[in-house]
PDB file of C-alpha atoms and ligand atoms in Angstrom:
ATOM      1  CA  UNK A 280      97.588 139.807 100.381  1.00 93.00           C
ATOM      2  CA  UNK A 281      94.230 137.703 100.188  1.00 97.00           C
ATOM      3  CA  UNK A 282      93.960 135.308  98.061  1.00 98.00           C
ATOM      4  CA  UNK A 283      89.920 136.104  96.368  1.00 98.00           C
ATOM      5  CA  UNK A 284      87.715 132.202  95.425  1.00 98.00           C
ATOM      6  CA  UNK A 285      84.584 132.977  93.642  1.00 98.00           C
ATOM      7  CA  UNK A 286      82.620 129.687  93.631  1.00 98.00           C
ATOM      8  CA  UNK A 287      80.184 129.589  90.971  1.00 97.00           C
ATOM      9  CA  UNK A 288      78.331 127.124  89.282  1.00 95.00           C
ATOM     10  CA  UNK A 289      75.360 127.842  86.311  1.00 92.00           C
ATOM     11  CA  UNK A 290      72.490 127.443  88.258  1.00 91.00           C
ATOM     12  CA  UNK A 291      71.204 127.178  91.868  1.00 93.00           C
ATOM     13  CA  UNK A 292      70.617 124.220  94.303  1.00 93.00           C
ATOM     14  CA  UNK A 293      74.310 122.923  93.347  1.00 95.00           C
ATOM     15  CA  UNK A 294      75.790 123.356  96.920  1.00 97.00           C
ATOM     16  CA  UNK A 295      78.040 126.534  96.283  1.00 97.00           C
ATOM     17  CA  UNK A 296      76.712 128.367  99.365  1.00 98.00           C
ATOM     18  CA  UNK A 297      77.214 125.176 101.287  1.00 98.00           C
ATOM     19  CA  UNK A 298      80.518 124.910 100.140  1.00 98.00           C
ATOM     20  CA  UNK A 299      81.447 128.669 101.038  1.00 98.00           C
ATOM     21  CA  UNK A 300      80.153 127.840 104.213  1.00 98.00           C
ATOM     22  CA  UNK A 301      82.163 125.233 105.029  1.00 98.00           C
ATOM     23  CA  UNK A 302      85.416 125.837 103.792  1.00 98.00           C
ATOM     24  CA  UNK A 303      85.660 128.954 105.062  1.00 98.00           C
ATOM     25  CA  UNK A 304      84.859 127.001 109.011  1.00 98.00           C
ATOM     26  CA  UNK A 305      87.787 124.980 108.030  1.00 98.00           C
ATOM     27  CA  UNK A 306      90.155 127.713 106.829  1.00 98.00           C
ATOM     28  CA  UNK A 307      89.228 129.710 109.924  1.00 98.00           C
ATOM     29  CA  UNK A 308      89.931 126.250 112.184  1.00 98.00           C
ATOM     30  CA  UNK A 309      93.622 126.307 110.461  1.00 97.00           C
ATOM     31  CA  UNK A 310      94.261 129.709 111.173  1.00 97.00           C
ATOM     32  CA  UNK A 311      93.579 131.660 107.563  1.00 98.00           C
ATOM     33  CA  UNK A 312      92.014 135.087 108.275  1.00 98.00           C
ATOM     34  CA  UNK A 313      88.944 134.036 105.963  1.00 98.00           C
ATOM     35  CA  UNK A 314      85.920 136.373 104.698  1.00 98.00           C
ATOM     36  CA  UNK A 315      83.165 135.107 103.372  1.00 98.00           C
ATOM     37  CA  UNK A 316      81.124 137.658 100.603  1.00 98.00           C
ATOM     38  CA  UNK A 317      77.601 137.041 100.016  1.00 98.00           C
ATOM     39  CA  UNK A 318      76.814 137.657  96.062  1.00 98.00           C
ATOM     40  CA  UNK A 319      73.506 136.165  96.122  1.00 98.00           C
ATOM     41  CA  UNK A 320      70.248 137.913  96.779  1.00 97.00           C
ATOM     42  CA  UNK A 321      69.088 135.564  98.624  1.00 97.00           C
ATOM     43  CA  UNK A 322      71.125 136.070 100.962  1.00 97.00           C
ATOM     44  CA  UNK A 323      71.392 132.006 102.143  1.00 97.00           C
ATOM     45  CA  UNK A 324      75.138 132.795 103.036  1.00 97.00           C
ATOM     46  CA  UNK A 325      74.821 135.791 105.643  1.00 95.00           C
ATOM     47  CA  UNK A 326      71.715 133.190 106.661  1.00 95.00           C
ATOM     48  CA  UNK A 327      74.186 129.971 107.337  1.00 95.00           C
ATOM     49  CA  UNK A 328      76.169 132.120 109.012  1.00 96.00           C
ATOM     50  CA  UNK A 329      73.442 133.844 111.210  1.00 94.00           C
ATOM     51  CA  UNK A 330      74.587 137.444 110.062  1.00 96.00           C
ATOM     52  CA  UNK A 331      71.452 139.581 111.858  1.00 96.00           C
ATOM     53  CA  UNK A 332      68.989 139.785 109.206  1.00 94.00           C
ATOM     54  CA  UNK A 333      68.973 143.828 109.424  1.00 96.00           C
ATOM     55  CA  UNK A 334      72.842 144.287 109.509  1.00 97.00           C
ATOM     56  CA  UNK A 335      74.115 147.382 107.336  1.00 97.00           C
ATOM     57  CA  UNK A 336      75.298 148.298 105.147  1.00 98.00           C
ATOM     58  CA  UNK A 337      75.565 144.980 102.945  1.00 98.00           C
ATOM     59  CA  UNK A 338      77.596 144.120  99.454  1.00 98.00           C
ATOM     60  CA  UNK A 339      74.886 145.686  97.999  1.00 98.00           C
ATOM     61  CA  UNK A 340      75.589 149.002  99.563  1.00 98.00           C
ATOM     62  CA  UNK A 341      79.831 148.371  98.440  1.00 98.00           C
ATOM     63  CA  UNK A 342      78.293 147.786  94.849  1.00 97.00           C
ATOM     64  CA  UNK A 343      76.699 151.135  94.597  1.00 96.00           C
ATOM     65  CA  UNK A 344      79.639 152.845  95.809  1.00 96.00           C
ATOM     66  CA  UNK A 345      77.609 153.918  99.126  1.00 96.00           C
ATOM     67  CA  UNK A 346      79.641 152.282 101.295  1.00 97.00           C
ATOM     68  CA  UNK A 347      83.531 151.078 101.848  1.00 97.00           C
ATOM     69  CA  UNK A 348      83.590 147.081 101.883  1.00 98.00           C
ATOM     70  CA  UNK A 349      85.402 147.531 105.471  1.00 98.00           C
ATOM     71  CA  UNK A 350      82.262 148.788 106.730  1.00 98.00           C
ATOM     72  CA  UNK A 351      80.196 145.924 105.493  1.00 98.00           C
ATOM     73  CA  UNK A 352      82.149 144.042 107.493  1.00 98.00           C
ATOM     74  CA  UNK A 353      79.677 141.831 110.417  1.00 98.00           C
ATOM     75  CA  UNK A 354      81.932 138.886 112.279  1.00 97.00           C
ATOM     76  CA  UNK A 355      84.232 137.944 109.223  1.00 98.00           C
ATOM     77  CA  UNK A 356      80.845 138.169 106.607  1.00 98.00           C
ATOM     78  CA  UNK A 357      79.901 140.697 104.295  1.00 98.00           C
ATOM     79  CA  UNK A 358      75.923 139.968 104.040  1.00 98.00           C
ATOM     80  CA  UNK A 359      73.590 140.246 101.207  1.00 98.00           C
ATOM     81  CA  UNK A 360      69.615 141.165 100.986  1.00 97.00           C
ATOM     82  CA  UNK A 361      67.250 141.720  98.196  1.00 96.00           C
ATOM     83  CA  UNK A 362      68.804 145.067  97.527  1.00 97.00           C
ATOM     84  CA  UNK A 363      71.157 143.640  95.605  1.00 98.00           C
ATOM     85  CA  UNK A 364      68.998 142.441  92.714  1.00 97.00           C
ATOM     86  CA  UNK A 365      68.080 146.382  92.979  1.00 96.00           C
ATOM     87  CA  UNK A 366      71.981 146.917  92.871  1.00 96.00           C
ATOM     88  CA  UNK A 367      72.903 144.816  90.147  1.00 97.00           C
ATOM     89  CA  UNK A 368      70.168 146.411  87.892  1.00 96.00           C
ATOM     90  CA  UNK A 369      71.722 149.642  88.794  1.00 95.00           C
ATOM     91  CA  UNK A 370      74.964 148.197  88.163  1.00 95.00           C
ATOM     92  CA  UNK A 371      73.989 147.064  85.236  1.00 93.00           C
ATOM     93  CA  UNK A 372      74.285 150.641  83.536  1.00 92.00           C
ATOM     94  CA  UNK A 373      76.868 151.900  84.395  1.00 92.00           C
ATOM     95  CA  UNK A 374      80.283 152.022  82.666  1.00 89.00           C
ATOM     96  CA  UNK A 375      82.784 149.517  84.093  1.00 92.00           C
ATOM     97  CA  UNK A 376      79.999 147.736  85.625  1.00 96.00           C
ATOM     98  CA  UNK A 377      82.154 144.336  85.672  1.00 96.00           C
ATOM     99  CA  UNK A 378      85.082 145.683  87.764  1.00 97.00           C
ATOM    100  CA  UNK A 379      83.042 147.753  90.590  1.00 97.00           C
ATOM    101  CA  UNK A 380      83.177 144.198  92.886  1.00 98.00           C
ATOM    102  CA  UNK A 381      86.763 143.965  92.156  1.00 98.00           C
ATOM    103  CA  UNK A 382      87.061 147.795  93.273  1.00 97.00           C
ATOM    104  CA  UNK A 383      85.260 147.936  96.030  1.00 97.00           C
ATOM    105  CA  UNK A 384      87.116 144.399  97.832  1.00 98.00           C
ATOM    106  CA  UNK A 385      90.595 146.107  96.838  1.00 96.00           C
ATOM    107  CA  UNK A 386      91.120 147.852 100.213  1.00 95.00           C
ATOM    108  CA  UNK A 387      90.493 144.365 101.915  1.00 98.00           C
ATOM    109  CA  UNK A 388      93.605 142.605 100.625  1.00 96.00           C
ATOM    110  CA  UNK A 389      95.867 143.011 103.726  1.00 97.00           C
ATOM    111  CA  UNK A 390      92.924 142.276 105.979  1.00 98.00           C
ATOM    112  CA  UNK A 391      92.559 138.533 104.842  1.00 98.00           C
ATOM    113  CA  UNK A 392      94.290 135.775 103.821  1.00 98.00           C
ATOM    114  CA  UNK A 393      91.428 133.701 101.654  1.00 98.00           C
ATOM    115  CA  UNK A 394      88.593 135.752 100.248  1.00 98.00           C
ATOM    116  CA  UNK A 395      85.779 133.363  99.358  1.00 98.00           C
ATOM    117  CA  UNK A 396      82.396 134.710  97.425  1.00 98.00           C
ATOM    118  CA  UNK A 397      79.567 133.022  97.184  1.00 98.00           C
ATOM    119  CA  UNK A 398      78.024 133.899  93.991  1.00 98.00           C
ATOM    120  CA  UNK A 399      74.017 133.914  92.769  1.00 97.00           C
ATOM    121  CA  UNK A 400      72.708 130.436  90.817  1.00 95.00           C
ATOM    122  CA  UNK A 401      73.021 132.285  87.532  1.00 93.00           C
ATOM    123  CA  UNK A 402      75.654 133.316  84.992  1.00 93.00           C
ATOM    124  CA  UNK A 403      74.846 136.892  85.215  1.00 94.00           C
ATOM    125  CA  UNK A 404      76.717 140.147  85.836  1.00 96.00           C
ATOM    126  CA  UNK A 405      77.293 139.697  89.594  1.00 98.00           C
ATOM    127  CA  UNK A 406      78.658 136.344  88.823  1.00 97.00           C
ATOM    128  CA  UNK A 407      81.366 138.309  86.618  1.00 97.00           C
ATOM    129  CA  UNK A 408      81.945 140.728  88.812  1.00 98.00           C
ATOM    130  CA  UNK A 409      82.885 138.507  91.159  1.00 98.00           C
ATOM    131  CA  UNK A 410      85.017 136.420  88.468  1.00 98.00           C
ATOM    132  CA  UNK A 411      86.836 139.439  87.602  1.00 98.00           C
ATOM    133  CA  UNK A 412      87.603 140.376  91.069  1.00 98.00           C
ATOM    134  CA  UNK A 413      88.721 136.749  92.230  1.00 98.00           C
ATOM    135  CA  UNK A 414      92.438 135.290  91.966  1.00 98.00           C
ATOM    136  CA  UNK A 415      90.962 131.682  91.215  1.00 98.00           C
ATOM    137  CA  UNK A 416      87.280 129.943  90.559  1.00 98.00           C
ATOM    138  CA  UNK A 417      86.029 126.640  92.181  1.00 98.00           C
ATOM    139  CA  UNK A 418      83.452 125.122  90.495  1.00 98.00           C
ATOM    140  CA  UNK A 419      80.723 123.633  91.979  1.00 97.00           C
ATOM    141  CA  UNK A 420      78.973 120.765  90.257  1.00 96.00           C
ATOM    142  CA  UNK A 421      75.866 118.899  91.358  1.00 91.00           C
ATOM    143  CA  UNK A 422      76.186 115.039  90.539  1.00 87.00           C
ATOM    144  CA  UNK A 423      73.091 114.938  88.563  1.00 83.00           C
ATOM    145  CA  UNK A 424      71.951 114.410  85.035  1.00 76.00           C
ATOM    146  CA  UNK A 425      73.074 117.465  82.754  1.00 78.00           C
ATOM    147  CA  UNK A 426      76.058 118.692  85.548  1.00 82.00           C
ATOM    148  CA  UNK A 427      78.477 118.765  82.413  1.00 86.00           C
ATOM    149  CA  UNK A 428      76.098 121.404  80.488  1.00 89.00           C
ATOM    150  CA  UNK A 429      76.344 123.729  83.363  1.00 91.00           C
ATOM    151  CA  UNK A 430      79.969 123.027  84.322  1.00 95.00           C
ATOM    152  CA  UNK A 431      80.342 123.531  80.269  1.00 95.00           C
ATOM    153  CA  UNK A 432      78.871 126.951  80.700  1.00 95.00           C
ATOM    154  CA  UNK A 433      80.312 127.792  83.897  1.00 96.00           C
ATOM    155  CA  UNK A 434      83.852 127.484  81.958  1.00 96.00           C
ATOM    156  CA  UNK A 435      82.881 129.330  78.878  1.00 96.00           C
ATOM    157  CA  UNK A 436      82.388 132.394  81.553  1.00 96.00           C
ATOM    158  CA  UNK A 437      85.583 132.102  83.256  1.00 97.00           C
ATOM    159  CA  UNK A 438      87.178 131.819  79.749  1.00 96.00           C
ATOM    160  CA  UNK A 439      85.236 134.898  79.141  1.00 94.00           C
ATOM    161  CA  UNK A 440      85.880 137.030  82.272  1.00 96.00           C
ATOM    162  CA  UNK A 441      89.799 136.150  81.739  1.00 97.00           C
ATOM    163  CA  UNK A 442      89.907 137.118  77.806  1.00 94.00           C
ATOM    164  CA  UNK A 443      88.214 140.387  78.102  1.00 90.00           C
ATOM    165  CA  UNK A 444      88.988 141.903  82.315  1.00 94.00           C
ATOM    166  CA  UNK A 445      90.978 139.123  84.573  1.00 98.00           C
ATOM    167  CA  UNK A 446      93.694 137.381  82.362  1.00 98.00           C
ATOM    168  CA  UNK A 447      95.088 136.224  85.867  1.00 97.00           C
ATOM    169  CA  UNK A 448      92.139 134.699  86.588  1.00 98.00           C
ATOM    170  CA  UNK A 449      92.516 130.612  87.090  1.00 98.00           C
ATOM    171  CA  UNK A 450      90.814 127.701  87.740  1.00 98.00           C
ATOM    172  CA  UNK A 451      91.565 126.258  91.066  1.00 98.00           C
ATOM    173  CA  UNK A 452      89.183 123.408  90.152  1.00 98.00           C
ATOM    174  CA  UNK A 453      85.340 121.866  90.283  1.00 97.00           C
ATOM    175  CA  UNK A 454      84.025 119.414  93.078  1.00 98.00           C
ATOM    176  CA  UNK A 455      81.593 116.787  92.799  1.00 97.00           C
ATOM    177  CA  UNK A 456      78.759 117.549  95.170  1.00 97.00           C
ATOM    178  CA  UNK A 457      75.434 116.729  96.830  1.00 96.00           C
ATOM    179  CA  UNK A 458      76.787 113.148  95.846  1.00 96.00           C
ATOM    180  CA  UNK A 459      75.378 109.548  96.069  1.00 95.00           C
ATOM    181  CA  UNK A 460      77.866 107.442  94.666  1.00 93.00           C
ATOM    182  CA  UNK A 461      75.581 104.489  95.235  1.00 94.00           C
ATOM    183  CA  UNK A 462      73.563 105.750  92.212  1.00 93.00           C
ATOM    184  CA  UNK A 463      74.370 105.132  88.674  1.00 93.00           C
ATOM    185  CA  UNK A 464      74.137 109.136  88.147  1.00 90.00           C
ATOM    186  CA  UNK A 465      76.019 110.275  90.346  1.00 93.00           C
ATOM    187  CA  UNK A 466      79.027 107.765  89.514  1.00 93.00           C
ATOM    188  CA  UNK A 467      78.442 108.641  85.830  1.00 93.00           C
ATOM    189  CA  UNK A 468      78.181 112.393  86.475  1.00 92.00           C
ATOM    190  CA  UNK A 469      81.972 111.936  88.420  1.00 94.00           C
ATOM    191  CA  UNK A 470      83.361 109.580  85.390  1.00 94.00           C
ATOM    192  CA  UNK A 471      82.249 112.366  82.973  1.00 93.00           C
ATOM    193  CA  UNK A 472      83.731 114.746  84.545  1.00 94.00           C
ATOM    194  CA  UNK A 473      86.873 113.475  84.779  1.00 95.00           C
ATOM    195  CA  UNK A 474      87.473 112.230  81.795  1.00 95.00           C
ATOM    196  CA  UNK A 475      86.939 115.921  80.435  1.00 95.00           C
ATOM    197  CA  UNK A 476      88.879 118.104  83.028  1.00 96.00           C
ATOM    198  CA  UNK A 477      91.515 115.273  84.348  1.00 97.00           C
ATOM    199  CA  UNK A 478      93.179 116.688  87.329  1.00 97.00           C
ATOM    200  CA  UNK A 479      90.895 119.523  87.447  1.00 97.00           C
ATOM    201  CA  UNK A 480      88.514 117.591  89.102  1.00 97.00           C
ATOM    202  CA  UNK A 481      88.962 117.266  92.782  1.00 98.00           C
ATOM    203  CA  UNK A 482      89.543 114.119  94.373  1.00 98.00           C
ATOM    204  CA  UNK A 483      87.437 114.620  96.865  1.00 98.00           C
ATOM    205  CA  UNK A 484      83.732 114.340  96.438  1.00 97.00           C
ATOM    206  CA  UNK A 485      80.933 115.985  98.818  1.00 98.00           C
ATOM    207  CA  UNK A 486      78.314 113.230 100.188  1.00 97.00           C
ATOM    208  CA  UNK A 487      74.642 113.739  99.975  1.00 97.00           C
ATOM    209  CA  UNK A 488      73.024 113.880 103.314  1.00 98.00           C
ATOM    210  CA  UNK A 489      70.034 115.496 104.745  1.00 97.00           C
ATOM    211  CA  UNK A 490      71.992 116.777 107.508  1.00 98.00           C
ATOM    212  CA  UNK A 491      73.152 119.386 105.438  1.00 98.00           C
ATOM    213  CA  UNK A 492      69.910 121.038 105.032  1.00 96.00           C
ATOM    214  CA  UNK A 493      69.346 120.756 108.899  1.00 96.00           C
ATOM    215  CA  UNK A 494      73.097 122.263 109.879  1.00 96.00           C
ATOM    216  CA  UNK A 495      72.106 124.735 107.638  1.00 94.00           C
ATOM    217  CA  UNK A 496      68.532 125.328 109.377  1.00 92.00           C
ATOM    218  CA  UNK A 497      70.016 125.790 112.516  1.00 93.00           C
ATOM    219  CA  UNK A 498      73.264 127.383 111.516  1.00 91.00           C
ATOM    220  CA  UNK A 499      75.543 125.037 112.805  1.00 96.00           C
ATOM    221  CA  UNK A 500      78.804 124.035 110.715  1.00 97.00           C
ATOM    222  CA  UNK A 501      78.430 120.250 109.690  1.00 98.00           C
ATOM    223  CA  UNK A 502      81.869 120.260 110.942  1.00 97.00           C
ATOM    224  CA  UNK A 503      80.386 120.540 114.258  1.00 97.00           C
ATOM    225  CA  UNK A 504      76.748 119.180 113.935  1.00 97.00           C
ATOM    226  CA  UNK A 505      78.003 116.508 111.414  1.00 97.00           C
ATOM    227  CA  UNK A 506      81.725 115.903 111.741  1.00 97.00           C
ATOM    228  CA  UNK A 507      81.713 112.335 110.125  1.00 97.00           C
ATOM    229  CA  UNK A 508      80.181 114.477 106.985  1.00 98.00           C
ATOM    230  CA  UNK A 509      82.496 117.288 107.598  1.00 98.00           C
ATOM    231  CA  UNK A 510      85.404 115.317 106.882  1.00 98.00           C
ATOM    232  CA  UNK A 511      84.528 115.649 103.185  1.00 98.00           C
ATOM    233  CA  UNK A 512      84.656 119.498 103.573  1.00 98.00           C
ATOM    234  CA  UNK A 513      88.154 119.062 105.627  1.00 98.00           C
ATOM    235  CA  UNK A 514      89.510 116.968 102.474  1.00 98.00           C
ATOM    236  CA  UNK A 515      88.560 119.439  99.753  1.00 98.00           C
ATOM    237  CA  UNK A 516      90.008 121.977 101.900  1.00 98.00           C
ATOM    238  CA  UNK A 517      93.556 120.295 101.914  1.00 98.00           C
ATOM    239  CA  UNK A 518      92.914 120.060  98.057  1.00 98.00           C
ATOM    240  CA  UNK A 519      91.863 123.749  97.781  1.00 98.00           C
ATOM    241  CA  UNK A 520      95.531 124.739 100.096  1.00 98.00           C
ATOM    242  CA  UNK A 521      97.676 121.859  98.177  1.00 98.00           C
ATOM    243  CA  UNK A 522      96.963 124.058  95.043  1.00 98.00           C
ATOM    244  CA  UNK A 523      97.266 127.502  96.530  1.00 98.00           C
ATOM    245  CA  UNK A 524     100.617 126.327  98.008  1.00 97.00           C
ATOM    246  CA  UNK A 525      99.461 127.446 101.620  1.00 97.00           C
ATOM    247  CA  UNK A 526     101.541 124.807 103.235  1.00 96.00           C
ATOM    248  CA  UNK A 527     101.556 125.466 106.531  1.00 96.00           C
ATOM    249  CA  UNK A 528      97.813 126.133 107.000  1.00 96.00           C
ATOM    250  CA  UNK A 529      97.576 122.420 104.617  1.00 96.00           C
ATOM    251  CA  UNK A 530      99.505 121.077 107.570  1.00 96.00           C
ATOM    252  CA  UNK A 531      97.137 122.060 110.392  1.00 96.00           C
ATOM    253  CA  UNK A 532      93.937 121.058 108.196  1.00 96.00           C
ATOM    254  CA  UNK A 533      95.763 117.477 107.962  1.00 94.00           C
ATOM    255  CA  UNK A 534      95.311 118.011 111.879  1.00 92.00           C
ATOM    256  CA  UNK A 535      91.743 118.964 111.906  1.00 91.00           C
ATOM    257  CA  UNK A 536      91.378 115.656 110.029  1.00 83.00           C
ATOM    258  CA  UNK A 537      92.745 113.456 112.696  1.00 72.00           C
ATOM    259  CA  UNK A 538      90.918 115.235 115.468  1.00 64.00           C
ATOM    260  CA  UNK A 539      87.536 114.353 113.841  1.00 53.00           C
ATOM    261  CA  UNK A 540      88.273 110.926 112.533  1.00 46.00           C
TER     262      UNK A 540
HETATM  263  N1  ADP B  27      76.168 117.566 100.512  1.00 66.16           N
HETATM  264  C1  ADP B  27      74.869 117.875 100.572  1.00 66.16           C
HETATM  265  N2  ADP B  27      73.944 116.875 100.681  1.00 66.16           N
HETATM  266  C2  ADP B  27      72.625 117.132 100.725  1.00 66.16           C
HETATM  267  N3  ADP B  27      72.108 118.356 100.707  1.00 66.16           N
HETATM  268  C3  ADP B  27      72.970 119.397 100.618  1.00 66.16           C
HETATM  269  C4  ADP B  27      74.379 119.204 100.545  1.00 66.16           C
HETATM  270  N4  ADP B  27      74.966 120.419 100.461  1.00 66.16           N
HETATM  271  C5  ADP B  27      73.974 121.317 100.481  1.00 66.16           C
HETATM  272  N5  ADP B  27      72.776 120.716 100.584  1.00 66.16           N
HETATM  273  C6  ADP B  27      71.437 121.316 100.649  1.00 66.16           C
HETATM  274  O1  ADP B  27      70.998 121.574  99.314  1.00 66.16           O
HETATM  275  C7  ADP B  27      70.359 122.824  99.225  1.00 66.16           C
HETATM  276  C8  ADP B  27      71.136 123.735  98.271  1.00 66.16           C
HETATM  277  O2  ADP B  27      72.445 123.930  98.808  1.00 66.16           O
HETATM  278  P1  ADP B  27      73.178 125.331  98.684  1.00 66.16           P
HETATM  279  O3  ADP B  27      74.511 125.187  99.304  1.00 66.16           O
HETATM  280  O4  ADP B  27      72.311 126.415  99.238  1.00 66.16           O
HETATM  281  O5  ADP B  27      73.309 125.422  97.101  1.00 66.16           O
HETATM  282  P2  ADP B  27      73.413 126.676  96.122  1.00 66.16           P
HETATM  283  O6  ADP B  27      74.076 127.779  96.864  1.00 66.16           O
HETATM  284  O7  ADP B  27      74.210 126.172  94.976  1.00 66.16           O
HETATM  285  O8  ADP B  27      72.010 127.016  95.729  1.00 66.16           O
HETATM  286  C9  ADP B  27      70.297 123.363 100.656  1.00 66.16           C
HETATM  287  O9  ADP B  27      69.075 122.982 101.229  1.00 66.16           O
HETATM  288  C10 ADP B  27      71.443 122.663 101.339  1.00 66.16           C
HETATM  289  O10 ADP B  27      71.246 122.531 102.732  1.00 66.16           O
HETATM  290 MG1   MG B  28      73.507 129.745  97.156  1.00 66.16          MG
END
């Protein structure tokens, strides 16, 4: 059975769709059956991966019960468009409105082994739909000024989506990223961070670069366009399948480490 990531963070621009991106390259590279879910209207993820703009139906179309998920389906990615925004207003009055994500994924459980969704840059009800249909949440947390607010909120949502719909819902932890750990922000962002969450925080912390917005451009992995960069990616990876106690795909990332060292 999968195992379902929703990485979230309060607000946009952190480097969740990035980091959806990426680990699911290196999941795929160690052999997990990985789909990717795009929960965003914007639809940057089905973009970084170079879905076909036009591809049918989308999450959009699961979400309104017009569709099965296995249809939505394109090369390992289930897209999103602006017709989700339409969707999740929809959504929005309907009865059970926060479980209809985790309803309409069900059937994909044998399919996959890692489920990873990429939700929008807000706290809203598609972010706790996905929430209540993942197994764990990974944080994303930009190393600027004010990241502990909106980690701060992010928590008070997963705390909220696991009291009221998800009790089995956990934390699998919150990464540092978009980094510069030659400024005074971002080291202070990390040392605040950890001294709140501990252990929760991984060790691993994504770099800053400008490359990331042109692998993204031309929808390249940075593992491939960048792989000095992509080692970061490669290390929270191992972190991600340490704490899911996938060993043997931990083993083969360890390889994928050596190979671009
Ligand atoms: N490690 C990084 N360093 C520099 N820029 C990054 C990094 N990761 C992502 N970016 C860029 O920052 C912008 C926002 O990243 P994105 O992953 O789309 O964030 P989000 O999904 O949280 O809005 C994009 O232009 C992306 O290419
Ligand atoms: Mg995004």
């Amino acid at each position: 059975m999968a195992t379902t990531i929703a990485v979230l963070s309060q607000k946009g621009g952190t480097g969740k769709t990035t980091t959806v991106r990426t680990l699911t390259d290196v999941y795929r590279r160690a052999g997990l059956r990985t789909l990717a879910v795009d929960l965003d209207p914007q639809g940057n993820l089905a973009d970084y991966f170079d879905v076909d703009p036009d591809a049918e139906p989308t999450i959009a179309d699961v979400l309104a019960g017009s569709s099965q998920a296995t249809e939505a389906i394109h090369d390992d990615v289930i897209p999103a468009n602006l017709a989700l925004a339409e969707a999740e207003l929809v959504l929005g009055g309907k009865l059970g409105r926060e479980m209809t994500l985790r309803r309409g994924l069900r059937d994909l459980g044998p399919l996959y082994d890692i489920i990873l969704i990429d939700c929008p840059p807000a706290l809203g009800l598609l972010t706790v739909n996905a929430l209540v249909a993942a197994d764990y949440a990974l944080l994303s947390a930009e190393a600027q000024y004010f990241a502990m607010q909106g980690v701060e909120q992010a928590l008070q949502v997963i705390e909220l989506a696991r009291d009221s719909l998800n009790p089995d819902l956990r934390l699998l932890g919150m990464v540092l990223n978009i980094a510069d750990m030659r400024t005074v922000h971002s080291r202070e962002a990390l040392q605040s961070l950890t001294a709140a969450y501990g252990d929760q925080v991984f060790e691993t912390v994504i770099r800053a670069s400008i490359r990331y917005a042109e692998s993204a451009e031309r929808a390249v992995s940075i593992l491939d366009f960048r792989p000095e960069l992509g080692a970061d990616y490669i290390a929270l990876a191992g972190e991600t399948l340490d704490r899911l106690g996938l060993e043997d795909a931990r083993r083969r990332v360890r390889g994928l480490a050596g190979s671009t060292a």
